[in-house]
XYZ file of C-alpha atoms in Angstrom:
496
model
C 122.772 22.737 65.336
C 119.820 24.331 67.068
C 119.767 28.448 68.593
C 116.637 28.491 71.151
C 116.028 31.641 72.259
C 114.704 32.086 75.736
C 113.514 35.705 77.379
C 112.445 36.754 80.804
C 112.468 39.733 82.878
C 112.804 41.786 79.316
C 116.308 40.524 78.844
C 117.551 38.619 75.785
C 118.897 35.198 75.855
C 120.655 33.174 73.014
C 122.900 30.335 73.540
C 124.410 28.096 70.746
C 124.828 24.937 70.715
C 126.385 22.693 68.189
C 127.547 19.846 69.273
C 130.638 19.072 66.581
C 131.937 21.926 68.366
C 131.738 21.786 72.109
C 132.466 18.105 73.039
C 131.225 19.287 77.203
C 128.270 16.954 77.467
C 128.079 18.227 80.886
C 128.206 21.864 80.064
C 125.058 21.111 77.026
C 122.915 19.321 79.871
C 123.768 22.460 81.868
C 122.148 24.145 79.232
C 119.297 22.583 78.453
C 118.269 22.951 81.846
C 118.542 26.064 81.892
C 115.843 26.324 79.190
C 113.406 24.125 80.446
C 113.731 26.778 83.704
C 113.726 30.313 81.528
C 110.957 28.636 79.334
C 108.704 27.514 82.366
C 109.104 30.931 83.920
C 108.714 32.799 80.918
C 105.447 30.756 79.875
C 103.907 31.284 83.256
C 104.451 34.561 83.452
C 103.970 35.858 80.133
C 106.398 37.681 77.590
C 105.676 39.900 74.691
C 108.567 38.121 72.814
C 107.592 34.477 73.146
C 104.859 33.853 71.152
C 105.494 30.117 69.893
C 103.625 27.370 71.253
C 105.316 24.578 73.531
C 104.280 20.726 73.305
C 103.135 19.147 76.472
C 105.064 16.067 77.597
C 103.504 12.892 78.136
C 102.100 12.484 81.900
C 100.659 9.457 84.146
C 99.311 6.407 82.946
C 101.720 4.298 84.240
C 99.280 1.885 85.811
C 97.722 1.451 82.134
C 101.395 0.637 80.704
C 102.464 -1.838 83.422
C 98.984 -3.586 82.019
C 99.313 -3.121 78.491
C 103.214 -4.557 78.915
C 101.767 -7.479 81.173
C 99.303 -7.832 77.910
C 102.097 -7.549 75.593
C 104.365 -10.483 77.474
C 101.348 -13.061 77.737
C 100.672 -12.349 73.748
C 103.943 -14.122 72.685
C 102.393 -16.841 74.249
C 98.728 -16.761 73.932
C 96.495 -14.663 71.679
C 95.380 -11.219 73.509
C 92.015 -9.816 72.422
C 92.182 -6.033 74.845
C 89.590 -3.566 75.160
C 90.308 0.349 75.921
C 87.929 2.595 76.580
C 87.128 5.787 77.963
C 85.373 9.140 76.990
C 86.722 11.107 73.332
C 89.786 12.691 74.141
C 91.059 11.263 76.973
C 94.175 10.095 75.495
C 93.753 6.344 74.364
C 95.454 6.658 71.114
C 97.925 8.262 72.635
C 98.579 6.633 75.167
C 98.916 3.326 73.259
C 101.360 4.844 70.205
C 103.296 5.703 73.356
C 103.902 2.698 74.525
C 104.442 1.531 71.070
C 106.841 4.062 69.969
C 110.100 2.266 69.633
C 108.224 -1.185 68.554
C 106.359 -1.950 66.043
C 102.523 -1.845 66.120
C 100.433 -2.297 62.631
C 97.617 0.871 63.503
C 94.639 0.838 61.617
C 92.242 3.558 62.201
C 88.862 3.384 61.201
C 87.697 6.411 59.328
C 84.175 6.487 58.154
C 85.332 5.618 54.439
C 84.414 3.016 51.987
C 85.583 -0.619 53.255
C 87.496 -0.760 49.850
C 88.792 2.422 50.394
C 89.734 1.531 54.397
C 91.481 -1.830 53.204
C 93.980 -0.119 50.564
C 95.313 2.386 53.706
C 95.467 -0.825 55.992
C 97.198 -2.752 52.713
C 100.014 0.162 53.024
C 100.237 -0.015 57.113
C 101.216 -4.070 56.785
C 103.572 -3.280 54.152
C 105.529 -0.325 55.425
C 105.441 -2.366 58.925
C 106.101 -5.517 58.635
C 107.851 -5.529 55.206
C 105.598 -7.586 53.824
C 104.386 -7.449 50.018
C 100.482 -8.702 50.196
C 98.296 -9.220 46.922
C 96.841 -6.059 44.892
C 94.677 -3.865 47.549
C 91.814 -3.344 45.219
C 88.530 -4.711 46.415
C 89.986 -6.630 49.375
C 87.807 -7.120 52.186
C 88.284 -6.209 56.043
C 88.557 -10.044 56.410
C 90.601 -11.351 54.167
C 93.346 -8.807 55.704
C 92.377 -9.684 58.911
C 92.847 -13.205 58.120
C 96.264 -12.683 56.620
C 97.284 -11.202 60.233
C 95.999 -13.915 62.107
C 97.624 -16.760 59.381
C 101.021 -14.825 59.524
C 100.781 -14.118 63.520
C 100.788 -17.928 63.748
C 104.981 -17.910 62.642
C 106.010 -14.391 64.105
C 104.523 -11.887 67.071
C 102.333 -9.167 65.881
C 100.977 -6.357 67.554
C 97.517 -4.659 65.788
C 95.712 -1.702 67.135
C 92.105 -0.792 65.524
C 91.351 3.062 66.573
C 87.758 3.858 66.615
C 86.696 0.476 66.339
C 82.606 1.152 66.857
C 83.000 2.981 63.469
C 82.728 -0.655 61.587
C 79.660 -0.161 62.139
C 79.394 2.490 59.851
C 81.541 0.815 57.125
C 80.310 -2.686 57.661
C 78.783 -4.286 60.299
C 79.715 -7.969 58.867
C 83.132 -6.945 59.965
C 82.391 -8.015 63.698
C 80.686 -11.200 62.324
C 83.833 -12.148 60.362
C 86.323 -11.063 63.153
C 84.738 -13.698 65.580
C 85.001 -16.404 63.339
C 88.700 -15.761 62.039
C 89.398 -14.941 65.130
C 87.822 -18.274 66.998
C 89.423 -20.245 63.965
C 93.193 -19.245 64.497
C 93.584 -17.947 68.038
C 94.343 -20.950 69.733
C 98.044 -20.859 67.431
C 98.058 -17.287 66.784
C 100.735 -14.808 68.575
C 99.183 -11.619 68.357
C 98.579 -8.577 70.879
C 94.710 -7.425 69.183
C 93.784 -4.056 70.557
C 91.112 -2.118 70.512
C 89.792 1.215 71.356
C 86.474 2.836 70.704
C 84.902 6.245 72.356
C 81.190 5.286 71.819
C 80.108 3.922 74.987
C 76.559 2.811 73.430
C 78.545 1.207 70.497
C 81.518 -0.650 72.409
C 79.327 -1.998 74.616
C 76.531 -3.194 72.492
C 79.997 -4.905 70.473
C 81.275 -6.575 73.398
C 78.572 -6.895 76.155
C 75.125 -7.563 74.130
C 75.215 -11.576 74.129
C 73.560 -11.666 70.658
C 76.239 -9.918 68.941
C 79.639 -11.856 67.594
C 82.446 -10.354 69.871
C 80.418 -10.830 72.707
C 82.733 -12.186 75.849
C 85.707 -12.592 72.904
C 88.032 -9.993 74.861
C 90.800 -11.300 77.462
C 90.779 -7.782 78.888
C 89.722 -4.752 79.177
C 91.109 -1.132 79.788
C 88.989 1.826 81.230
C 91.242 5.097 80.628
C 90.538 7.716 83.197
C 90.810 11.649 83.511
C 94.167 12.692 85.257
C 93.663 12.811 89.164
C 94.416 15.675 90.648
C 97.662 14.741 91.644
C 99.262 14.857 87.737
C 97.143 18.142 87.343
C 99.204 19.410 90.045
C 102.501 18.114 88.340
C 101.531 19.617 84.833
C 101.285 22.518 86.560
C 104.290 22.598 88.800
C 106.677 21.753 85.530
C 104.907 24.339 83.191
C 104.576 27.215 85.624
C 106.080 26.485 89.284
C 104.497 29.546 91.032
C 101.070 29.251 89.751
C 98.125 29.928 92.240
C 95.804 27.483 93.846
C 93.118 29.320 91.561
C 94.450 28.629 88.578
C 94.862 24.911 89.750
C 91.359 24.822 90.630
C 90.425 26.580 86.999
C 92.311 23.562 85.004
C 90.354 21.817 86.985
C 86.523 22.680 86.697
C 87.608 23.796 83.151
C 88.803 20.202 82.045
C 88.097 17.690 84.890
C 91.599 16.084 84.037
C 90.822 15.421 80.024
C 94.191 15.111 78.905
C 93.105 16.332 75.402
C 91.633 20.170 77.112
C 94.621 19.865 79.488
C 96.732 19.858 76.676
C 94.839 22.612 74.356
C 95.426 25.155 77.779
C 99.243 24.053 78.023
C 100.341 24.031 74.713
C 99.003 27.945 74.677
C 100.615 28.796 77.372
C 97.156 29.742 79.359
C 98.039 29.024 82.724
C 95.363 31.503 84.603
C 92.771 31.368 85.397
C 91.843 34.343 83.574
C 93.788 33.356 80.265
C 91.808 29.746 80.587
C 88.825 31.701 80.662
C 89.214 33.715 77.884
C 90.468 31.264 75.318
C 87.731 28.933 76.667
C 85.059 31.556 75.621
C 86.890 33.229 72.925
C 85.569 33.084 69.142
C 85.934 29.935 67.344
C 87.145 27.801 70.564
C 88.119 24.517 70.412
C 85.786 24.551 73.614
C 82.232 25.841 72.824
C 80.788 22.657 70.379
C 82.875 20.132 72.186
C 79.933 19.384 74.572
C 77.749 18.478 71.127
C 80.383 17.142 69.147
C 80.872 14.219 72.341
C 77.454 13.816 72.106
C 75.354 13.421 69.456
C 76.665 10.534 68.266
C 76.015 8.876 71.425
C 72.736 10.247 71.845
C 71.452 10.406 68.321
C 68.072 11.254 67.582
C 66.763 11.859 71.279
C 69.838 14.051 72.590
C 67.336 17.432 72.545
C 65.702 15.238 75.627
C 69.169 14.308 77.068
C 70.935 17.465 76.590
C 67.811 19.372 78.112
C 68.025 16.959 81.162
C 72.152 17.399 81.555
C 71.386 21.131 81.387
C 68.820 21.179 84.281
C 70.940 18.776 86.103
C 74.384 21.153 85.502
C 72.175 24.229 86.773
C 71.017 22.683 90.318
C 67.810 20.634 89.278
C 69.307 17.323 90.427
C 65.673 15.204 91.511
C 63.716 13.055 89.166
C 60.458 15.546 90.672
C 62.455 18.776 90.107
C 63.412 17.561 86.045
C 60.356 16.009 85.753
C 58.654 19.410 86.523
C 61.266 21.304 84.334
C 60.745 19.484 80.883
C 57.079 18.699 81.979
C 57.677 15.271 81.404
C 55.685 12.665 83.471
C 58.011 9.749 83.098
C 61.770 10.130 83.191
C 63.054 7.156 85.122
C 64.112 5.232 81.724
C 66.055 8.784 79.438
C 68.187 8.779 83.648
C 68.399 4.843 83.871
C 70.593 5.536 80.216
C 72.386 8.258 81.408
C 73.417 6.362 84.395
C 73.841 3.058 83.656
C 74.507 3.206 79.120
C 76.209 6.125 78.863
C 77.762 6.384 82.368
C 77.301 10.177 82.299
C 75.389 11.021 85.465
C 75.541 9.201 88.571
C 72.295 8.271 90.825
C 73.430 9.684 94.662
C 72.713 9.183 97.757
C 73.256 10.592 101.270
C 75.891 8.164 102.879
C 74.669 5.167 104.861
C 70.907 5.765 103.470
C 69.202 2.555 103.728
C 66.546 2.655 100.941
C 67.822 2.708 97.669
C 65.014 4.837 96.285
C 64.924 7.784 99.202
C 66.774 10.988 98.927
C 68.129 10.333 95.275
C 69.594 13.135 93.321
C 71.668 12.820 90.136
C 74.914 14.265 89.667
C 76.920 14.751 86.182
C 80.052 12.625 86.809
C 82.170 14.999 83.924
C 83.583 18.184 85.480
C 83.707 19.855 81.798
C 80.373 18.703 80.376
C 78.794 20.277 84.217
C 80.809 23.392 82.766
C 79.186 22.944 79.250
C 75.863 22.219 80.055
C 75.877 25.094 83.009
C 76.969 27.927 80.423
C 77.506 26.808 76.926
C 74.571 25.059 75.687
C 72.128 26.740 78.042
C 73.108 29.890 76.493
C 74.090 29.172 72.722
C 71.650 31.700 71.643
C 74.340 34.551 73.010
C 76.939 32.330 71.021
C 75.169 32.159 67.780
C 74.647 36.117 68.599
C 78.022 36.952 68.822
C 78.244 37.884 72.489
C 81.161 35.484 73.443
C 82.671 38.689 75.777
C 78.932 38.313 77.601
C 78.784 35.117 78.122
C 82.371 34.784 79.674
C 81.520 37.364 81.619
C 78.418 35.573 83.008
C 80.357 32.696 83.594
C 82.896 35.144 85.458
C 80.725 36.243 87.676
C 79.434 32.427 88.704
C 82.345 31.111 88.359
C 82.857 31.701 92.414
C 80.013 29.469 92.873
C 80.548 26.553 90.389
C 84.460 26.387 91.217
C 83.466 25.885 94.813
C 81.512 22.904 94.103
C 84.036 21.786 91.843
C 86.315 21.898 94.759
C 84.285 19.259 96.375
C 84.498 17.309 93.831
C 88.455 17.564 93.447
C 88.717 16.860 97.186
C 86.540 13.654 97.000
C 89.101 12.923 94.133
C 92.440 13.127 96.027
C 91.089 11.361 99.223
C 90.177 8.529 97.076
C 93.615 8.427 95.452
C 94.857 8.287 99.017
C 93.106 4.994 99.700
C 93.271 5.990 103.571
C 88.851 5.179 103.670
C 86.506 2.080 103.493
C 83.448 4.593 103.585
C 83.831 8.086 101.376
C 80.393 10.005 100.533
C 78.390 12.912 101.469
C 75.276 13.656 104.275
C 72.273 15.643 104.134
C 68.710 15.256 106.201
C 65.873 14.671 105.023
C 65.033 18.161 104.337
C 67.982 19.034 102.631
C 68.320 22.243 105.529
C 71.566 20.725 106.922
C 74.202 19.276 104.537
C 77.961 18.018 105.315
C 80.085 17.910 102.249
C 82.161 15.165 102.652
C 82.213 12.165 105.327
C 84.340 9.467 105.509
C 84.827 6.242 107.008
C 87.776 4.135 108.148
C 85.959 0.520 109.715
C 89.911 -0.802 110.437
C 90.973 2.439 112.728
C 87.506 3.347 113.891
C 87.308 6.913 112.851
C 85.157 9.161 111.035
C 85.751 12.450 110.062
C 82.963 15.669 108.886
C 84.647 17.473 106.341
C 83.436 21.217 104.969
C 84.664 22.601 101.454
C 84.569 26.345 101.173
C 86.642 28.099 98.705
C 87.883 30.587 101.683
C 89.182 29.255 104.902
C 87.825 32.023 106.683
C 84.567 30.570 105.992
C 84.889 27.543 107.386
C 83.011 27.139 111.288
C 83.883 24.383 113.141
C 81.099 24.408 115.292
C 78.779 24.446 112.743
C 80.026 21.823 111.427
C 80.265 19.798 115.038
C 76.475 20.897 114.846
C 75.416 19.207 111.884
C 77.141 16.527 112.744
C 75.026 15.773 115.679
C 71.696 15.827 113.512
C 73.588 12.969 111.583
C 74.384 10.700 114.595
C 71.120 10.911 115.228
C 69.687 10.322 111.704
C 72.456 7.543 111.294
C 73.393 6.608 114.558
C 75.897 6.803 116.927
C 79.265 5.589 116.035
C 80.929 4.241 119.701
C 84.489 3.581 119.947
C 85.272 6.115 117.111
C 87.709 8.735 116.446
C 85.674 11.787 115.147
C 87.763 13.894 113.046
C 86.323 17.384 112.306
C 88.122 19.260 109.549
C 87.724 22.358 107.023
C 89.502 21.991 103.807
C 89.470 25.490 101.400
C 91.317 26.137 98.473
C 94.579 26.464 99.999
C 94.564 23.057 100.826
C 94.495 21.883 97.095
């Protein structure tokens, strides 16, 4: 028996529902959509009685679970060694405990414990899993239990995922040693779907693509895991609160750049605004404000004052290797952006479409919409933080925020055009100078068009033969494109 109580427009609403009484299937389903409407309505709006929090559904990632299934089939067969990665919180644990919800999957998480200590939880995990008594926990080694997996995967299928896998490193690094040589020694008869996942980028790939370390080029695949396009944002949306505004879309957006983790913080508290997203992003003790630091540090260790001081410059407009150079008085920066680009895979090195040399008109953009939030207000101003002026600082961020979304909105644009696959060519334009600048351009070489696109956040802003105007400088900067379709086109918020 269950009594949810729903409310909108003031009014009360109770329905019972116990279902040794009403044997109307029909008539419950009825019901429960009803709910799911009043609740949606209720959440978006905002009601003084409903104050308890609502879980977020699972969204996307079907792409990952038609691979991971693939994965799954071919491991009954032959021995599957998978990598998943992708930035903290972006749902890998989830997503994979999803997938695994109605199997079974031994899960061993790696907690920055004793090995000892790690071994008796795992001990436990194979024993409520698989139903399988294994000797006396104490003092067992990582090995020997991985080598009781691999021995007993060789007469039944097994499924193991190891959660945080980099941390090893912290427990024992001989781990990796003795994984490749169990793992060489019985794979060839083993039946077992190895997976793991690890949110240090430095760590996973000094594990797996460093070719003096053990695991090195022992995976059969690997799994990036990717913010939600902008597609699913619009879906969360639409299902928690149908008649939100383009605004608020475009909040979620710049606010979380599609981390399902943030995603989820703002849904399950009903802050569907962009004004209630602002203040429980700024508010005391958010989840928000050390997030940026918390990602980081790790990653960075010692030298992240250097990196975080660079991100920071970069998140405020300083975007050349002169202009940071000049900031942090630094003569030599190419090797702390070479890591950022190419180790960490947090900035990217960019470049004015069709530009021939691959060292003229660089600039270097921060590829994480919520860590350009972060670095733009929260760690260039911590000192109002650690003064208490949270109200301040959201209200400095308030009165940017018309500015930032915007360029966020480029950004989301150049993400749904690439989900529509419709381009061989996608980029931006700018001279020399940097006077004249077209946001996006694209290319399609099979239909012979081009098209100039402008992002403003107002369509009244947009000019067309501005636009047309710049796009002359370009032709001749670029040259002429004969035979073409030019396509001229203003896209504002509205459009999201």
């Amino acid at each position: 028996m269950m009594h949810p109580y729903y409310f909108y427009n003031n009014q009360y609403y109770m329905v019972l529902i116990c279902c040794k009484t009403y044997k109307n299937y029909g008539f419950i389903a009825r019901m429960i959509n009803l709910f799911v409407l009043l609740h949606n309505r209720n959440c978006c709006y905002g009601n003084r009685y409903y104050d308890k929090l609502i879980d977020m559904r699972f969204f996307d990632r079907e792409q990952e679970f038609e691979k991971l299934r693939e994965i799954e089939k071919l491991s009954h067969e032959v021995a599957q060694f998978t990598i998943i990665t992708g930035r903290r919180r972006i749902g890998k644990t989830e997503m994979v405990k999803k997938l695994y919800e109605n199997k079974t999957m031994l899960y061993f998480f790696v907690a920055r414990k004793a090995e000892a200590d790690l071994c008796e939880i795992f001990v436990d995990e194979i024993g409520t899993k698989l139903n399988i008594p294994m000797l006396d926990s104490k003092g067992m080694s990582f090995a020997a239990i991985f080598k009781f997996i691999m021995e007993l995967s060789q007469t039944q299928h097994i499924t193991l995922f190891i959660d945080e896998f980099q941390d090893f490193y912290r427990v024992n690094q001989s781990i990796y040693s003795d994984m490749q040589n169990i793992w060489d020694s019985y794979k060839n008869k083993a039946h077992i779907n190895l997976i793991v996942a690890g949110s240090v980028n430095t760590l996973m790939n000094k594990i797996f693509k460093d070719k003096k370390q053990p695991l090195f080029g022992r995976q059969t695949e690997t799994i990036h895991v990717r913010p939600f396009k902008p597609s699913v944002l619009k879906e969360i949306m639409s299902e928690y609160c149908p008649d939100y505004k383009k605004s608020d879309l475009l909040a979620l957006y710049t606010l979380t750049g599609g981390v399902a983790k943030y995603v989820e913080l703002f849904i399950d508290r009903k802050k569907f605004t962009e004004k209630k997203m602002m203040d429980m992003f700024f508010e005391r003790d958010s989840y928000f404000l050390p997030e940026g630091k918390n990602m980081l540090v790790d990653e960075f260790g010692k030298d992240y004052g250097i990196y975080f001081s660079i991100l920071t410059l970069i998140a405020q407009g300083k975007n050349t290797r002169s202009e940071l150079e000049n900031a942090l008085n630094i003569k030599e920066l190419s090797g702390y952006l070479k890591n950022l680009s190419e180790e960490y895979g947090l900035i990217s090195k960019m470049q004015p479409i069709y530009e021939k040399s691959s060292n003229k008109n660089v600039h270097y953009a921060i590829n994480d919409q919520f860590l350009k939030f972060w670095f733009r207000f929260i760690y260039k101003y911590t000192h109002i933080i650690e003064a208490g002026g949270n109200d301040k600082l959201k209200a400095i961020a308030e009165r940017d925020f018309t500015t930032v979304s915007e360029k966020s909105l480029e950004s989301y644009f150049n993400e749904v055009l690439k989900e529509s696959g419709a381009y061989t060519r996608l980029g931006y334009w700018h001279d020399r100078k940097g006077e004249n600048e077209i946001d996006i351009v694209t290319e399609d070489e099979l239909d012979n068009k081009i098209e100039f696109i402008e992002v403003k956040r107002q369509v009244k802003n947009f000019d067309e033969n501005i636009l047309k105007a710049k796009s002359e400088l370009f032709f001749k900067a670029v040259g002429s494109f004969k035979r073409y379709e030019i396509i001229y086109r203003g896209l504002s918020i509205e459009d999201m």
